[in-house]
CSV table of C-alpha atoms in Angstrom, one decimal:
chain,number,residue,atom,x,y,z
A,1,UNK,CA,5.9,-17.3,61.3
A,2,UNK,CA,5.3,-20.2,58.9
A,3,UNK,CA,1.6,-19.2,58.7
A,4,UNK,CA,2.7,-15.7,57.8
A,5,UNK,CA,4.9,-16.8,55.0
A,6,UNK,CA,2.2,-19.1,53.7
A,7,UNK,CA,-0.3,-16.2,53.6
A,8,UNK,CA,2.3,-14.0,51.8
A,9,UNK,CA,2.8,-16.8,49.2
A,10,UNK,CA,-0.9,-17.2,48.7
A,11,UNK,CA,-1.3,-13.4,48.3
A,12,UNK,CA,1.5,-13.3,45.8
A,13,UNK,CA,0.0,-16.2,43.9
A,14,UNK,CA,-3.4,-14.6,43.8
A,15,UNK,CA,-1.9,-11.3,42.7
A,16,UNK,CA,0.0,-13.1,39.9
A,17,UNK,CA,-3.3,-14.7,38.7
A,18,UNK,CA,-5.1,-11.4,38.9
A,19,UNK,CA,-2.4,-9.7,36.8
A,20,UNK,CA,-2.4,-12.5,34.2
A,21,UNK,CA,-6.2,-12.1,33.9
A,22,UNK,CA,-5.8,-8.5,32.7
A,23,UNK,CA,-4.5,-7.2,29.4
A,24,UNK,CA,-1.3,-5.3,29.6
A,25,UNK,CA,1.3,-3.9,27.1
A,26,UNK,CA,3.9,-5.6,29.3
A,27,UNK,CA,2.2,-9.0,29.6
A,28,UNK,CA,5.1,-10.9,28.0
A,29,UNK,CA,8.0,-8.9,29.3
A,30,UNK,CA,9.0,-11.5,31.8
A,31,UNK,CA,8.3,-14.7,29.9
A,32,UNK,CA,8.8,-13.8,26.3
A,33,UNK,CA,10.4,-10.4,26.0
A,34,UNK,CA,11.3,-10.7,22.3
A,35,UNK,CA,7.7,-11.7,21.2
A,36,UNK,CA,6.8,-8.3,19.8
A,37,UNK,CA,10.1,-7.9,18.0
A,38,UNK,CA,9.8,-11.4,16.4
A,39,UNK,CA,6.3,-10.7,15.2
A,40,UNK,CA,7.2,-7.2,13.8
A,41,UNK,CA,10.1,-8.6,11.9
A,42,UNK,CA,8.1,-11.4,10.4
A,43,UNK,CA,5.2,-9.2,9.3
A,44,UNK,CA,7.5,-6.6,7.8
A,45,UNK,CA,9.1,-9.4,5.7
A,46,UNK,CA,5.8,-10.8,4.7
A,47,UNK,CA,4.4,-7.4,3.6
A,48,UNK,CA,7.7,-6.6,1.8
A,49,UNK,CA,7.3,-9.8,-0.3
A,50,UNK,CA,3.6,-9.1,-1.0
A,51,UNK,CA,2.2,-5.6,-0.1
A,52,UNK,CA,-1.4,-7.0,-0.4
A,53,UNK,CA,-0.7,-9.1,2.7
A,54,UNK,CA,-1.0,-6.1,4.9
A,55,UNK,CA,-4.7,-5.8,3.9
A,56,UNK,CA,-5.2,-9.5,4.3
A,57,UNK,CA,-3.8,-9.6,7.9
A,58,UNK,CA,-5.9,-6.6,9.0
A,59,UNK,CA,-9.0,-8.2,7.5
A,60,UNK,CA,-8.1,-11.6,9.1
A,61,UNK,CA,-8.0,-9.9,12.5
A,62,UNK,CA,-11.3,-8.1,11.8
A,63,UNK,CA,-13.0,-11.4,10.8
A,64,UNK,CA,-11.7,-13.0,13.9
A,65,UNK,CA,-12.9,-10.4,16.4
A,66,UNK,CA,-16.4,-10.2,14.9
A,67,UNK,CA,-16.9,-13.9,15.5
A,68,UNK,CA,-17.0,-14.9,19.2
A,69,UNK,CA,-14.4,-12.3,20.0
A,70,UNK,CA,-10.7,-11.9,19.3
A,71,UNK,CA,-9.8,-15.5,20.2
A,72,UNK,CA,-8.0,-16.7,17.0
A,73,UNK,CA,-11.0,-19.0,16.2
A,74,UNK,CA,-10.7,-18.0,12.5
A,75,UNK,CA,-7.4,-19.8,12.4
A,76,UNK,CA,-8.7,-23.3,13.3
A,77,UNK,CA,-8.9,-25.9,10.7
A,78,UNK,CA,-11.9,-28.2,10.1
A,79,UNK,CA,-12.1,-31.3,12.3
A,80,UNK,CA,-14.7,-33.9,13.3
A,81,UNK,CA,-15.7,-31.6,16.1
A,82,UNK,CA,-14.9,-28.1,14.7
A,83,UNK,CA,-16.8,-26.4,11.8
A,84,UNK,CA,-14.0,-24.1,10.6
A,85,UNK,CA,-14.7,-20.4,10.1
A,86,UNK,CA,-12.3,-20.7,7.1
A,87,UNK,CA,-15.1,-22.3,5.1
A,88,UNK,CA,-17.8,-19.7,6.0
A,89,UNK,CA,-19.1,-17.7,3.1
A,90,UNK,CA,-17.3,-14.4,4.0
A,91,UNK,CA,-14.0,-16.3,4.3
A,92,UNK,CA,-14.0,-19.1,1.8
A,93,UNK,CA,-11.6,-18.5,-1.1
A,94,UNK,CA,-11.2,-15.0,0.4
A,95,UNK,CA,-9.5,-14.7,3.8
A,96,UNK,CA,-5.8,-14.9,3.5
A,97,UNK,CA,-2.7,-14.8,5.7
A,98,UNK,CA,-3.1,-18.0,7.6
A,99,UNK,CA,0.3,-19.2,6.6
A,100,UNK,CA,2.0,-16.0,7.7
A,101,UNK,CA,0.5,-16.2,11.2
A,102,UNK,CA,1.4,-19.9,11.4
A,103,UNK,CA,5.0,-19.1,10.4
A,104,UNK,CA,5.2,-16.4,13.1
A,105,UNK,CA,3.8,-18.9,15.7
A,106,UNK,CA,6.5,-21.4,14.9
A,107,UNK,CA,9.2,-18.7,15.5
A,108,UNK,CA,7.5,-17.7,18.7
A,109,UNK,CA,7.2,-21.3,19.9
A,110,UNK,CA,10.9,-21.8,19.3
A,111,UNK,CA,11.8,-18.7,21.4
A,112,UNK,CA,9.3,-19.3,24.2
A,113,UNK,CA,7.1,-22.5,24.0
A,114,UNK,CA,3.6,-22.3,25.2
A,115,UNK,CA,3.6,-18.7,26.2
A,116,UNK,CA,2.2,-16.4,23.5
A,117,UNK,CA,-1.3,-16.9,22.2
A,118,UNK,CA,-2.3,-17.0,18.5
A,119,UNK,CA,-4.9,-14.3,19.4
A,120,UNK,CA,-2.2,-11.9,20.5
A,121,UNK,CA,-0.1,-12.8,17.5
A,122,UNK,CA,-2.9,-11.9,15.2
A,123,UNK,CA,-3.6,-8.7,17.0
A,124,UNK,CA,0.0,-7.5,16.9
A,125,UNK,CA,0.3,-8.7,13.2
A,126,UNK,CA,-2.6,-6.4,12.3
A,127,UNK,CA,-0.9,-3.4,13.9
A,128,UNK,CA,2.4,-4.2,12.4
A,129,UNK,CA,0.8,-4.7,8.9
A,130,UNK,CA,-0.6,-1.2,9.2
A,131,UNK,CA,2.8,0.3,10.0
A,132,UNK,CA,4.4,-1.7,7.1
A,133,UNK,CA,2.2,0.2,4.6
A,134,UNK,CA,2.5,3.7,6.1
A,135,UNK,CA,-0.4,3.4,8.5
A,136,UNK,CA,-0.6,4.3,12.2
A,137,UNK,CA,1.0,2.5,15.1
A,138,UNK,CA,-1.0,2.0,18.3
A,139,UNK,CA,-0.4,0.4,21.7
A,140,UNK,CA,-1.6,-3.2,21.9
A,141,UNK,CA,-2.5,-4.6,25.3
A,142,UNK,CA,-1.7,-8.3,25.5
A,143,UNK,CA,-2.8,-11.4,27.4
A,144,UNK,CA,-5.6,-12.8,25.2
A,145,UNK,CA,-6.0,-16.6,25.1
A,146,UNK,CA,-7.1,-18.9,22.3
A,147,UNK,CA,-10.4,-20.5,21.8
A,148,UNK,CA,-10.9,-24.3,21.5
A,149,UNK,CA,-13.8,-23.9,19.2
A,150,UNK,CA,-14.8,-22.0,16.0
A,151,UNK,CA,-18.3,-20.8,14.9
A,152,UNK,CA,-19.0,-21.0,11.2
A,153,UNK,CA,-22.7,-20.0,11.6
A,154,UNK,CA,-21.8,-16.8,13.5
A,155,UNK,CA,-19.2,-16.0,10.8
A,156,UNK,CA,-22.1,-16.1,8.2
A,157,UNK,CA,-24.4,-13.9,10.3
A,158,UNK,CA,-22.2,-11.4,12.1
A,159,UNK,CA,-19.6,-10.4,9.5
A,160,UNK,CA,-21.2,-7.5,7.5
A,161,UNK,CA,-21.9,-8.1,3.9
A,162,UNK,CA,-20.4,-5.9,1.1
A,163,UNK,CA,-24.0,-5.4,-0.2
A,164,UNK,CA,-25.7,-4.0,2.9
A,165,UNK,CA,-27.0,-0.4,3.5
A,166,UNK,CA,-25.7,2.1,6.0
A,167,UNK,CA,-28.1,1.2,8.8
A,168,UNK,CA,-27.2,-2.4,8.6
A,169,UNK,CA,-23.5,-1.6,8.8
A,170,UNK,CA,-24.0,0.7,11.8
A,171,UNK,CA,-26.0,-2.0,13.5
A,172,UNK,CA,-23.5,-4.8,12.8
A,173,UNK,CA,-20.7,-2.7,14.4
A,174,UNK,CA,-22.9,-1.5,17.3
A,175,UNK,CA,-23.6,-5.1,18.3
A,176,UNK,CA,-19.8,-5.5,18.8
A,177,UNK,CA,-19.6,-2.3,20.8
A,178,UNK,CA,-18.2,-0.1,18.0
A,179,UNK,CA,-19.9,3.2,17.2
A,180,UNK,CA,-20.5,4.8,13.8
A,181,UNK,CA,-17.2,6.7,13.9
A,182,UNK,CA,-15.3,3.5,14.7
A,183,UNK,CA,-17.0,1.8,11.8
A,184,UNK,CA,-16.1,4.5,9.3
A,185,UNK,CA,-12.5,4.6,10.5
A,186,UNK,CA,-12.1,0.8,10.3
A,187,UNK,CA,-13.6,0.9,6.8
A,188,UNK,CA,-10.6,3.0,5.9
A,189,UNK,CA,-8.6,-0.2,5.8
A,190,UNK,CA,-10.1,-0.5,2.4
A,191,UNK,CA,-7.6,2.0,1.2
A,192,UNK,CA,-5.4,-1.1,0.7
A,193,UNK,CA,-6.2,-4.6,-0.6
A,194,UNK,CA,-8.4,-5.9,-3.4
A,195,UNK,CA,-11.8,-7.3,-4.0
A,196,UNK,CA,-13.2,-10.0,-6.3
A,197,UNK,CA,-15.4,-9.1,-9.3
A,198,UNK,CA,-18.6,-10.8,-8.0
A,199,UNK,CA,-18.5,-8.5,-5.0
A,200,UNK,CA,-18.8,-5.3,-7.0
A,201,UNK,CA,-20.3,-6.4,-10.3
A,202,UNK,CA,-23.8,-5.2,-9.6
A,203,UNK,CA,-22.5,-1.7,-8.5
A,204,UNK,CA,-20.4,-1.1,-11.7
A,205,UNK,CA,-23.3,-2.2,-14.0
A,206,UNK,CA,-26.0,-0.4,-12.1
A,207,UNK,CA,-25.7,3.0,-13.8
A,208,UNK,CA,-26.6,4.4,-10.4
A,209,UNK,CA,-26.3,8.0,-9.4
A,210,UNK,CA,-23.7,7.1,-6.7
A,211,UNK,CA,-21.2,5.6,-9.2
A,212,UNK,CA,-18.8,7.7,-11.3
A,213,UNK,CA,-19.4,6.7,-14.9
A,214,UNK,CA,-15.7,6.7,-15.8
A,215,UNK,CA,-14.8,4.6,-12.8
A,216,UNK,CA,-17.5,2.1,-13.6
A,217,UNK,CA,-16.3,1.8,-17.2
A,218,UNK,CA,-12.7,1.2,-16.1
A,219,UNK,CA,-13.7,-1.5,-13.6
A,220,UNK,CA,-15.8,-3.3,-16.2
A,221,UNK,CA,-12.7,-4.1,-18.2
A,222,UNK,CA,-11.7,-6.8,-15.7
A,223,UNK,CA,-15.2,-7.6,-14.4
A,224,UNK,CA,-17.5,-8.7,-17.2
A,225,UNK,CA,-21.2,-9.2,-16.8
A,226,UNK,CA,-20.7,-12.9,-16.9
A,227,UNK,CA,-17.7,-14.9,-15.7
A,228,UNK,CA,-14.5,-13.7,-14.1
A,229,UNK,CA,-16.0,-13.8,-10.6
A,230,UNK,CA,-12.5,-14.1,-9.1
A,231,UNK,CA,-10.9,-11.3,-11.0
A,232,UNK,CA,-9.4,-8.8,-8.6
A,233,UNK,CA,-9.5,-5.0,-8.5
A,234,UNK,CA,-7.8,-2.6,-6.1
A,235,UNK,CA,-10.2,-1.1,-3.5
A,236,UNK,CA,-8.2,2.1,-4.0
A,237,UNK,CA,-6.6,2.4,-7.4
A,238,UNK,CA,-4.7,5.5,-6.6
A,239,UNK,CA,-2.5,4.2,-3.7
A,240,UNK,CA,-3.4,0.5,-3.3
A,241,UNK,CA,-0.4,-0.3,-1.2
A,242,UNK,CA,-0.5,2.7,1.2
A,243,UNK,CA,-2.8,3.0,4.2
A,244,UNK,CA,-3.8,6.7,3.8
A,245,UNK,CA,-7.0,8.7,3.5
A,246,UNK,CA,-7.3,8.4,-0.3
A,247,UNK,CA,-10.2,5.8,0.3
A,248,UNK,CA,-12.4,8.6,1.7
A,249,UNK,CA,-11.6,10.9,-1.2
A,250,UNK,CA,-12.7,8.1,-3.6
A,251,UNK,CA,-16.0,8.0,-1.8
A,252,UNK,CA,-16.6,11.7,-2.2
A,253,UNK,CA,-15.9,11.2,-6.0
A,254,UNK,CA,-18.3,8.3,-6.1
A,255,UNK,CA,-15.5,5.8,-6.7
A,256,UNK,CA,-16.0,3.4,-3.8
A,257,UNK,CA,-15.6,-0.1,-5.2
A,258,UNK,CA,-18.0,-1.9,-2.9
A,259,UNK,CA,-21.6,-0.8,-2.1
A,260,UNK,CA,-20.8,-1.0,1.6
A,261,UNK,CA,-17.9,1.5,1.0
A,262,UNK,CA,-20.0,4.1,-1.0
A,263,UNK,CA,-22.9,4.1,1.5
A,264,UNK,CA,-20.6,5.7,4.1
A,265,UNK,CA,-20.8,8.9,2.1
A,266,UNK,CA,-24.5,9.2,2.8
A,267,UNK,CA,-26.7,9.8,5.8
A,268,UNK,CA,-25.3,10.2,9.2
A,269,UNK,CA,-21.7,9.2,8.3
A,270,UNK,CA,-21.1,11.5,5.4
A,271,UNK,CA,-19.7,14.2,7.6
A,272,UNK,CA,-17.1,11.8,9.0
A,273,UNK,CA,-16.0,10.8,5.5
A,274,UNK,CA,-15.6,14.5,4.6
A,275,UNK,CA,-13.6,15.2,7.7
A,276,UNK,CA,-11.2,12.3,6.9
A,277,UNK,CA,-10.6,13.6,3.4
A,278,UNK,CA,-9.4,16.9,4.8
A,279,UNK,CA,-7.7,15.6,8.0
A,280,UNK,CA,-5.5,12.6,7.4
A,281,UNK,CA,-4.0,12.7,10.8
A,282,UNK,CA,-7.4,12.6,12.4
A,283,UNK,CA,-8.2,9.5,10.3
A,284,UNK,CA,-4.9,7.8,11.3
A,285,UNK,CA,-5.5,8.5,15.0
A,286,UNK,CA,-9.1,7.3,14.8
A,287,UNK,CA,-8.1,4.2,12.9
A,288,UNK,CA,-5.6,3.3,15.6
A,289,UNK,CA,-8.1,3.9,18.4
A,290,UNK,CA,-10.8,1.8,16.6
A,291,UNK,CA,-8.4,-1.0,15.9
A,292,UNK,CA,-7.4,-1.1,19.5
A,293,UNK,CA,-11.0,-1.1,20.6
A,294,UNK,CA,-11.9,-3.9,18.1
A,295,UNK,CA,-9.0,-5.9,19.3
A,296,UNK,CA,-10.5,-6.2,22.8
A,297,UNK,CA,-13.9,-7.5,21.8
A,298,UNK,CA,-15.0,-10.5,23.9
A,299,UNK,CA,-11.5,-11.7,24.7
A,300,UNK,CA,-10.6,-14.8,26.7
A,301,UNK,CA,-8.5,-14.1,29.8
A,302,UNK,CA,-6.9,-16.0,32.7
A,303,UNK,CA,-8.0,-19.6,32.9
A,304,UNK,CA,-10.4,-19.2,30.0
A,305,UNK,CA,-9.2,-20.6,26.7
A,306,UNK,CA,-5.7,-22.1,26.0
A,307,UNK,CA,-2.4,-21.2,24.4
A,308,UNK,CA,-2.3,-23.2,21.2
A,309,UNK,CA,1.0,-24.7,20.1
A,310,UNK,CA,-0.2,-24.5,16.5
A,311,UNK,CA,-2.7,-21.8,15.5
A,312,UNK,CA,-4.6,-24.1,13.2
A,313,UNK,CA,-5.4,-26.8,15.8
A,314,UNK,CA,-6.4,-27.3,19.4
A,315,UNK,CA,-3.5,-28.8,21.5
């Protein structure tokens, strides 16, 4: 009888380990049932204080997942043994929202210490940021664990540049398991947020056939030929604080701010852009699906990784 109970105990333990090694929307129900509510409330407040933060949090999640997977590596500070992704060219003086995620982590640690990963917090924060600016909601499966390392060099090679052509964009996303439709839908996050002058200067002074002349003239007022590199411009001037399909209408009108935006309305993806201009609900649904798919790139599960007590440092 004792042997029987031991076998039952072992089976239950193995089953528990197996369950913990899989993503689930109910992953924290038993150990931290208020986690999602705490995160949602914090993100709602942060975006209410600064609407631009919604774009920053979605971008932070994207920049995390494209570098060694969705493991919160982007949140790690520089140390003697860690080359922080924060200082990589695509992130330096650009990526934002670290303090918001760290504040959420402190609240979560107070409620249930050592349970909820920074990777899951960042994934939920991106979803809640979308909702806070009128964008879609999607189910987020949880159970990610945090990395103990960062990868600055990968951040400088795998994150797509705002200057690349369509084929390079498609390839960059394909490497991460995302197809062209995913890529166009995710690019729709540029319907919110802002970009620095040096990222779009060449485009607005190019006099190219893919740039609306009036749009370029307006943008030049805050982005001179020389200087003002950090001056900001809304990626979507019409509804900069609303996650809608206006971004795609801008592309059709040749008013994409970044070169990597405008190229979507060319070649094999032009039809997807046109579809999203006419069918906002289709865009919203595709955006949610693509964000969910992106949020599960190369995740750490089970005994891999750790649960960081602070998102900016290894325990």
